[in-house]
Short mmCIF file of C-alpha atoms in Angstrom, two decimals:
data_model
loop_
_atom_site.label_atom_id
_atom_site.label_comp_id
_atom_site.label_asym_id
_atom_site.label_seq_id
_atom_site.Cartn_x
_atom_site.Cartn_y
_atom_site.Cartn_z
CA MET A 1 95.87 83.38 65.13
CA HIS A 2 98.54 85.97 65.92
CA GLU A 3 101.80 84.80 66.92
CA VAL A 4 101.56 85.92 70.80
CA ASN A 5 97.79 84.70 71.32
CA GLU A 6 99.56 80.76 69.91
CA ARG A 7 102.34 81.39 72.80
CA VAL A 8 99.01 81.25 75.40
CA GLU A 9 98.56 78.43 73.66
CA GLU A 10 101.20 76.67 74.20
CA LEU A 11 101.93 78.06 77.75
CA ALA A 12 98.10 77.12 78.60
CA ALA A 13 98.59 75.37 80.95
CA ARG A 14 101.55 76.15 82.89
CA PHE A 15 98.72 79.33 83.49
CA GLN A 16 96.04 76.94 84.38
CA GLN A 17 98.81 75.83 87.35
CA GLN A 18 99.17 79.17 88.07
CA ALA A 19 95.14 80.17 88.74
CA VAL A 20 95.70 79.23 92.80
CA GLN A 21 98.83 80.40 93.24
CA ASP A 22 98.62 83.79 91.96
CA ASP A 23 94.85 83.15 93.99
CA ASP A 24 96.12 82.43 97.45
CA ALA A 25 99.40 85.51 96.70
CA GLY A 26 96.43 88.28 95.70
CA ARG A 27 98.11 88.75 92.67
CA LEU A 28 99.99 87.34 89.76
CA THR A 29 102.78 85.76 90.67
CA ASP A 30 106.40 86.39 89.55
CA GLU A 31 106.59 83.91 87.59
CA THR A 32 102.87 84.50 86.35
CA ALA A 33 104.15 87.88 84.91
CA ALA A 34 106.95 85.94 83.60
CA LEU A 35 104.41 83.28 81.39
CA MET A 36 102.97 87.12 80.28
CA ARG A 37 106.46 88.50 79.55
CA SER A 38 107.63 86.07 77.40
CA ALA A 39 104.54 86.00 75.48
CA GLY A 40 104.69 88.99 74.93
CA VAL A 41 101.12 89.75 75.67
CA VAL A 42 101.11 93.43 77.39
CA ARG A 43 102.95 94.60 74.02
CA LEU A 44 100.43 93.72 71.56
CA LEU A 45 99.07 97.66 71.17
CA GLN A 46 102.38 98.82 71.26
CA PRO A 47 104.09 100.86 68.45
CA ARG A 48 106.82 98.52 67.05
CA GLU A 49 109.10 101.38 67.21
CA PHE A 50 109.25 100.82 70.84
CA GLY A 51 109.38 96.52 70.26
CA GLY A 52 105.21 96.30 70.31
CA TYR A 53 103.35 94.33 67.33
CA GLU A 54 100.78 97.42 66.53
CA ALA A 55 98.72 93.90 66.50
CA THR A 56 95.08 94.42 65.22
CA PRO A 57 91.79 94.93 68.41
CA GLY A 58 91.10 91.84 67.87
CA GLU A 59 93.96 90.30 67.03
CA PHE A 60 94.13 91.78 71.47
CA TYR A 61 90.84 90.57 72.04
CA ARG A 62 90.95 87.47 71.17
CA THR A 63 93.98 86.34 72.66
CA VAL A 64 93.00 88.18 76.24
CA MET A 65 90.23 85.64 76.41
CA ALA A 66 92.62 82.57 75.28
CA LEU A 67 94.79 84.14 78.76
CA ALA A 68 91.25 84.53 79.98
CA ALA A 69 90.02 81.73 79.83
CA ARG A 70 92.92 79.91 81.77
CA ASN A 71 93.72 81.94 84.44
CA PRO A 72 91.29 83.84 85.20
CA ALA A 73 93.25 87.16 86.63
CA ALA A 74 96.32 86.58 84.09
CA GLY A 75 94.15 87.46 81.53
CA TRP A 76 92.14 90.69 84.05
CA VAL A 77 95.14 92.00 83.84
CA GLY A 78 96.65 90.78 80.38
CA GLY A 79 93.82 93.53 78.90
CA VAL A 80 93.86 96.08 82.00
CA VAL A 81 96.78 96.84 81.86
CA GLY A 82 97.71 95.13 78.09
CA ILE A 83 95.93 98.01 76.83
CA HIS A 84 97.89 100.83 78.44
CA PRO A 85 100.73 100.93 75.69
CA TRP A 86 98.22 101.10 73.16
CA GLU A 87 97.19 104.85 74.86
CA LEU A 88 100.13 105.83 75.37
CA ALA A 89 101.43 105.53 71.70
CA PHE A 90 100.22 108.68 71.38
CA SER A 91 101.59 110.69 73.94
CA ASP A 92 104.24 113.21 73.84
CA PRO A 93 106.82 111.03 72.12
CA ARG A 94 109.54 112.75 75.00
CA LEU A 95 106.80 110.16 77.61
CA GLN A 96 107.76 107.20 74.66
CA ARG A 97 110.83 107.56 74.52
CA GLU A 98 110.88 107.12 78.74
CA LEU A 99 108.86 104.68 79.11
CA TRP A 100 110.12 102.03 76.40
CA GLY A 101 113.45 103.16 75.79
CA GLU A 102 114.50 105.65 72.75
CA ASN A 103 114.23 102.08 69.97
CA GLY A 104 111.71 99.68 72.29
CA GLU A 105 115.68 99.44 74.61
CA LYS A 106 112.96 98.80 77.56
CA ALA A 107 109.66 97.34 74.82
CA ASP A 108 108.44 95.18 78.49
CA THR A 109 107.06 98.37 80.21
CA TRP A 110 103.89 97.42 82.02
CA ILE A 111 101.13 100.91 83.32
CA SER A 112 99.29 100.61 85.64
CA SER A 113 95.30 102.13 86.07
CA PRO A 114 93.02 103.10 86.75
CA TYR A 115 91.90 106.83 86.09
CA ALA A 116 89.02 107.14 87.90
CA PRO A 117 88.95 110.82 88.09
CA ASN A 118 89.86 110.78 91.92
CA GLY A 119 93.67 112.87 91.72
CA ARG A 120 93.72 116.83 92.18
CA ALA A 121 96.21 118.21 90.39
CA ARG A 122 97.52 121.81 90.95
CA LYS A 123 99.22 123.89 88.34
CA VAL A 124 103.32 124.68 89.15
CA ASP A 125 105.93 126.19 86.93
CA GLY A 126 106.68 122.65 84.11
CA GLY A 127 104.11 120.96 85.10
CA PHE A 128 101.27 119.79 88.24
CA LEU A 129 101.55 118.55 91.80
CA PHE A 130 99.50 115.69 92.56
CA SER A 131 98.16 113.61 95.05
CA GLY A 132 95.33 111.33 95.65
CA ARG A 133 94.45 107.78 95.89
CA TRP A 134 92.83 104.92 93.52
CA PRO A 135 91.62 102.03 94.35
CA PHE A 136 91.49 99.15 91.49
CA GLY A 137 95.05 99.11 89.79
CA SER A 138 95.23 95.83 88.20
CA GLY A 139 98.95 94.73 88.18
CA SER A 140 100.05 97.05 90.11
CA ASP A 141 102.44 95.43 91.78
CA HIS A 142 104.09 94.27 88.06
CA CYS A 143 103.91 97.46 87.06
CA ASP A 144 107.16 100.71 86.66
CA TRP A 145 104.63 103.16 85.82
CA ALA A 146 100.74 103.98 86.12
CA VAL A 147 98.17 106.32 84.37
CA LEU A 148 96.01 107.98 87.02
CA GLY A 149 93.34 110.05 86.56
CA GLY A 150 92.69 114.02 87.92
CA ILE A 151 91.31 116.69 87.91
CA VAL A 152 93.12 120.40 87.70
CA THR A 153 91.98 122.48 90.78
CA ASP A 154 92.85 126.56 91.39
CA ASP A 155 95.92 127.38 93.44
CA ALA A 156 92.94 127.25 96.51
CA GLY A 157 92.10 123.32 95.14
CA ASN A 158 88.75 124.29 93.98
CA ILE A 159 87.74 123.03 90.15
CA THR A 160 87.40 125.79 87.22
CA MET A 161 84.97 124.58 85.21
CA PRO A 162 83.83 122.88 83.03
CA PRO A 163 86.72 120.26 84.51
CA ASP A 164 90.32 120.17 83.27
CA MET A 165 89.97 116.19 83.35
CA ARG A 166 94.10 114.71 82.62
CA HIS A 167 95.66 111.25 82.24
CA PHE A 168 98.56 111.14 84.86
CA VAL A 169 100.97 109.59 84.02
CA LEU A 170 103.69 108.53 87.02
CA PRO A 171 106.94 106.60 87.62
CA ARG A 172 106.57 104.32 90.43
CA ALA A 173 108.68 105.98 92.40
CA ASP A 174 106.45 108.28 93.09
CA TYR A 175 103.80 105.85 94.24
CA GLU A 176 103.02 103.82 96.89
CA ILE A 177 100.84 100.41 96.57
CA LEU A 178 99.06 99.40 99.70
CA GLN A 179 99.79 95.79 99.67
CA ASP A 180 96.62 95.39 102.15
CA SER A 181 93.93 97.16 100.43
CA TRP A 182 92.98 94.23 98.68
CA ASN A 183 90.61 90.95 100.57
CA VAL A 184 88.31 90.77 97.67
CA VAL A 185 85.43 87.53 96.85
CA GLY A 186 86.60 87.53 93.00
CA LEU A 187 89.19 88.59 90.43
CA ALA A 188 91.78 88.38 93.88
CA GLY A 189 94.26 86.98 92.28
CA THR A 190 95.09 90.04 89.91
CA GLY A 191 95.97 92.49 93.14
CA SER A 192 94.25 95.55 91.94
CA LYS A 193 96.40 96.91 94.91
CA ASP A 194 95.23 101.51 96.00
CA ILE A 195 97.45 103.84 95.17
CA VAL A 196 98.29 106.62 96.86
CA VAL A 197 100.04 109.81 96.00
CA LYS A 198 101.18 112.42 97.76
CA ASP A 199 102.30 116.45 96.38
CA ALA A 200 104.34 114.03 93.44
CA PHE A 201 105.59 116.89 90.78
CA VAL A 202 104.14 115.75 87.24
CA PRO A 203 105.65 117.52 84.02
CA ASP A 204 103.75 118.77 81.32
CA HIS A 205 104.05 115.91 78.73
CA ARG A 206 103.40 113.47 81.71
CA THR A 207 99.50 113.85 81.03
CA LEU A 208 97.38 113.79 79.00
CA ASP A 209 93.61 115.59 78.46
CA ALA A 210 91.80 113.36 79.42
CA HIS A 211 88.90 115.42 76.28
CA GLU A 212 91.56 114.77 73.41
CA VAL A 213 92.37 110.78 74.35
CA GLY A 214 88.65 110.13 74.05
CA GLU A 215 88.04 112.08 71.41
CA GLY A 216 90.74 110.40 69.73
CA ILE A 217 92.44 113.91 69.20
CA LEU A 218 96.49 113.38 70.59
CA ALA A 219 96.00 109.83 68.23
CA GLU A 220 96.02 112.00 64.95
CA ARG A 221 97.84 114.38 66.27
CA ASN A 222 101.10 111.91 67.95
CA ARG A 223 99.30 108.95 65.60
CA PRO A 224 98.42 110.52 62.20
CA GLY A 225 97.21 108.35 59.54
CA ASN A 226 97.70 104.67 61.88
CA PRO A 227 94.18 103.50 61.68
CA LEU A 228 94.91 101.24 65.26
CA TYR A 229 95.27 104.74 67.47
CA ALA A 230 92.10 105.95 65.51
CA MET A 231 90.26 103.62 67.59
CA PRO A 232 87.71 105.13 69.97
CA PHE A 233 89.65 105.06 73.85
CA GLY A 234 85.78 104.57 75.34
CA VAL A 235 85.09 101.46 72.98
CA MET A 236 88.69 100.42 73.01
CA PHE A 237 89.03 99.68 77.13
CA SER A 238 86.23 98.77 77.43
CA SER A 239 86.12 95.82 74.76
CA ALA A 240 89.31 95.27 76.94
CA ILE A 241 87.82 94.65 80.44
CA SER A 242 85.13 92.57 78.28
CA ALA A 243 87.12 90.27 76.38
CA ALA A 244 88.14 89.09 80.31
CA THR A 245 84.21 88.28 81.37
CA LEU A 246 83.52 86.26 78.41
CA GLY A 247 87.39 84.57 78.23
CA ILE A 248 86.70 83.89 82.02
CA ALA A 249 83.00 82.86 81.65
CA GLU A 250 84.85 80.41 78.57
CA GLY A 251 87.16 78.99 81.16
CA ALA A 252 83.78 78.35 83.18
CA LEU A 253 82.14 76.09 80.43
CA ALA A 254 86.11 74.29 80.19
CA ALA A 255 85.91 73.62 83.75
CA PHE A 256 82.09 72.50 84.21
CA LEU A 257 82.87 69.74 81.07
CA ALA A 258 85.90 68.44 83.23
CA TYR A 259 83.71 68.18 86.07
CA THR A 260 80.68 66.56 84.47
CA ARG A 261 82.75 64.09 82.44
CA GLN A 262 83.35 62.11 85.97
CA ARG A 263 80.90 63.39 88.23
CA ILE A 264 78.08 60.67 89.48
CA THR A 265 75.35 62.08 91.08
CA ILE A 266 73.85 61.36 94.37
CA VAL A 267 71.59 58.48 92.49
CA GLY A 268 74.97 57.04 91.38
CA SER A 269 74.04 57.79 87.76
CA ARG A 270 76.24 59.48 85.52
CA ALA A 271 75.57 63.67 84.99
CA ALA A 272 77.21 63.14 81.71
CA GLU A 273 73.69 61.20 80.56
CA ASP A 274 71.45 64.00 83.06
CA PRO A 275 68.98 65.49 79.87
CA HIS A 276 68.87 68.86 82.09
CA GLN A 277 72.49 68.88 82.37
CA LEU A 278 72.78 68.42 79.45
CA SER A 279 70.02 71.17 77.28
CA SER A 280 71.94 73.45 79.45
CA LEU A 281 75.08 73.02 78.51
CA GLY A 282 74.27 73.57 74.52
CA GLU A 283 72.55 76.62 75.82
CA ALA A 284 75.27 77.73 77.71
CA ALA A 285 77.74 76.70 74.80
CA ALA A 286 75.05 78.46 72.43
CA ASP A 287 75.24 81.75 74.31
CA LEU A 288 78.78 81.81 75.14
CA ASP A 289 79.20 82.45 71.29
CA ALA A 290 77.42 84.24 70.58
CA SER A 291 79.24 86.27 73.63
CA ARG A 292 82.26 85.47 71.86
CA THR A 293 81.31 86.59 68.25
CA HIS A 294 78.94 89.77 68.91
CA LEU A 295 81.52 91.63 70.79
CA LEU A 296 84.34 90.50 67.95
CA ALA A 297 82.31 91.00 65.12
CA THR A 298 81.43 94.23 66.53
CA MET A 299 85.40 95.36 67.18
CA ASP A 300 86.18 94.55 63.59
CA ARG A 301 83.38 95.65 62.04
CA MET A 302 84.98 98.80 63.23
CA TYR A 303 88.90 98.50 62.77
CA GLU A 304 87.80 98.10 59.27
CA ASP A 305 86.12 101.09 59.03
CA VAL A 306 89.09 102.72 60.80
CA LEU A 307 91.24 101.36 57.70
CA ALA A 308 88.88 102.69 55.27
CA GLY A 309 88.99 105.89 56.56
CA ARG A 310 85.76 106.29 57.89
CA THR A 311 85.20 108.66 60.46
CA ILE A 312 83.72 106.43 63.64
CA SER A 313 80.09 107.95 64.96
CA ILE A 314 78.98 108.66 68.50
CA GLU A 315 76.20 106.05 67.82
CA ALA A 316 78.29 103.92 66.03
CA ARG A 317 80.09 104.35 69.87
CA ALA A 318 77.19 103.82 71.40
CA GLU A 319 75.22 100.63 69.11
CA ALA A 320 79.80 99.37 70.14
CA ARG A 321 78.98 99.65 73.91
CA ARG A 322 75.35 98.49 73.46
CA ASN A 323 76.82 95.09 72.12
CA GLN A 324 79.96 94.14 74.48
CA VAL A 325 77.74 95.20 77.37
CA ARG A 326 75.23 92.72 76.60
CA ALA A 327 77.66 89.90 75.26
CA SER A 328 79.67 90.19 79.51
CA ARG A 329 76.15 90.41 80.69
CA ARG A 330 74.36 86.86 78.02
CA ALA A 331 77.71 85.08 79.13
CA THR A 332 77.84 86.18 82.71
CA ASP A 333 73.40 83.95 82.73
CA ALA A 334 75.34 81.25 80.90
CA VAL A 335 78.14 80.95 83.79
CA ASP A 336 75.22 80.59 86.27
CA GLU A 337 73.30 78.65 84.38
CA LEU A 338 76.19 75.85 84.08
CA PHE A 339 76.91 76.23 88.09
CA ARG A 340 73.69 75.94 89.22
CA ARG A 341 73.48 72.42 87.57
CA ALA A 342 77.09 71.29 88.37
CA GLY A 343 75.83 70.31 92.74
CA GLY A 344 77.46 71.01 95.46
CA GLY A 345 81.11 69.92 94.69
CA SER A 346 81.39 72.44 92.68
CA LEU A 347 80.96 74.05 95.93
CA ARG A 348 84.47 72.70 97.02
CA LEU A 349 87.64 75.11 96.17
CA ASP A 350 90.04 72.24 94.25
CA GLN A 351 86.99 72.85 91.51
CA PRO A 352 87.87 75.27 88.76
CA LEU A 353 84.80 75.94 88.15
CA GLN A 354 83.46 77.77 91.16
CA ARG A 355 87.12 80.66 90.61
CA HIS A 356 85.74 81.28 87.19
CA TRP A 357 82.08 81.96 88.80
CA ARG A 358 82.96 84.20 91.18
CA ASP A 359 85.65 85.87 88.68
CA VAL A 360 83.01 86.56 86.82
CA HIS A 361 80.85 87.74 89.28
CA ALA A 362 84.24 90.59 90.06
CA ALA A 363 83.96 91.48 86.35
CA MET A 364 80.72 92.20 85.92
CA ASN A 365 80.66 94.78 88.86
CA HIS A 366 83.62 96.28 86.38
CA LEU A 367 81.80 101.01 85.69
CA CYS A 368 82.28 99.15 81.36
CA ASN A 369 80.75 96.11 82.03
CA VAL A 370 77.17 98.06 83.39
CA ALA A 371 74.33 98.33 81.23
CA ASP A 372 71.91 100.40 82.12
CA SER A 373 73.29 103.82 81.05
CA ILE A 374 74.52 102.26 77.78
CA TYR A 375 71.49 100.64 77.10
CA GLU A 376 69.50 103.78 77.53
CA GLY A 377 71.54 106.34 76.27
CA TRP A 378 71.79 103.89 72.45
CA SER A 379 68.17 103.46 72.85
CA ARG A 380 66.93 107.55 73.32
CA ASP A 381 68.94 108.13 69.90
CA GLN A 382 66.53 106.05 67.64
CA PHE A 383 64.07 108.58 69.47
CA GLY A 384 66.38 111.21 68.63
CA LEU A 385 66.75 112.34 71.95
CA PRO A 386 69.92 113.41 73.40
CA ALA A 387 71.97 110.30 73.97
CA GLY A 388 72.65 111.05 77.97
CA ILE A 389 75.37 107.95 77.88
CA ARG A 390 77.49 108.41 81.66
CA VAL A 391 80.60 106.50 80.62
CA LEU A 392 82.64 105.93 78.21
CA VAL A 393 81.84 105.90 74.69
#
């Protein structure tokens, strides 16, 4: 077990205690963020020369799961914000030094997103003038920078073909967080608020070509020979979403066990002796184990291929995404079965199970957990048809 994961386990009770406060605040509280910083969650995939651990993907995902099982919002932010140092490790070296300091003096810098290409950028001398609005900036209140998706236009504002899509990296002074923009039924504590940019100047070195990110071109240019950064972006990011989803589901199982141990049914019997409860519990636990194994084994195997110098084909990436979305769906179905068996008392807001149930369904609305196009693309490939995959691989 990685030392960061060990610290998350040591702090498990404190993370769990903060879950209610995070939800009530509509963001991670300062205490939750401080606990995450002390554990080193967001630095797991960060380069060593900038104060990171350069942990393996599997170590990162296992830590995200452990955190999300105790505090869904913290686990979600740990996955989403924690993947950004991995991408920015192969950005322009000047940007890396701006983010983390010359020798990692600012190692605990947090960077929010989203990547949706909502922004529009016009080329000017030395960079771009950039504007836009993006929803879903998870953890943004605790971040000093943001990486935002956008498309370059001509001087008249028209998108040229093929689109020049980029990731634009901006310091906190160059964007606004809309504080009243996150009122939701699930994952409330993530504080995934809207971000607004108005005519900010972004120097060339603070942009990343989205195609070069997705195809590993930037990683090969700026981190040659480093297997961690040779992993495919689409698979790495999507699996961070899935790891948080599975962790939330595992937390639901723990909450169900704790609740059912002391639950007396309306007829006066112990719920823990009800054969239907026991059957549902056994099935759900097995499905959650299967989901965890499915995701981690897929990512461990892909990392072994990268270590061996093998190129990750589009077919292998599509298979990994197929496994990832299926793991999330299987885990959520298991939580639904547990919640259905838990009775009306589980609806009370002082019961952790309802939070995990709401949050795992909120997680399933993330694009990276939407399965249909992934299943279709993988299946088309089996018949020699164009894959047609329309989401990250």
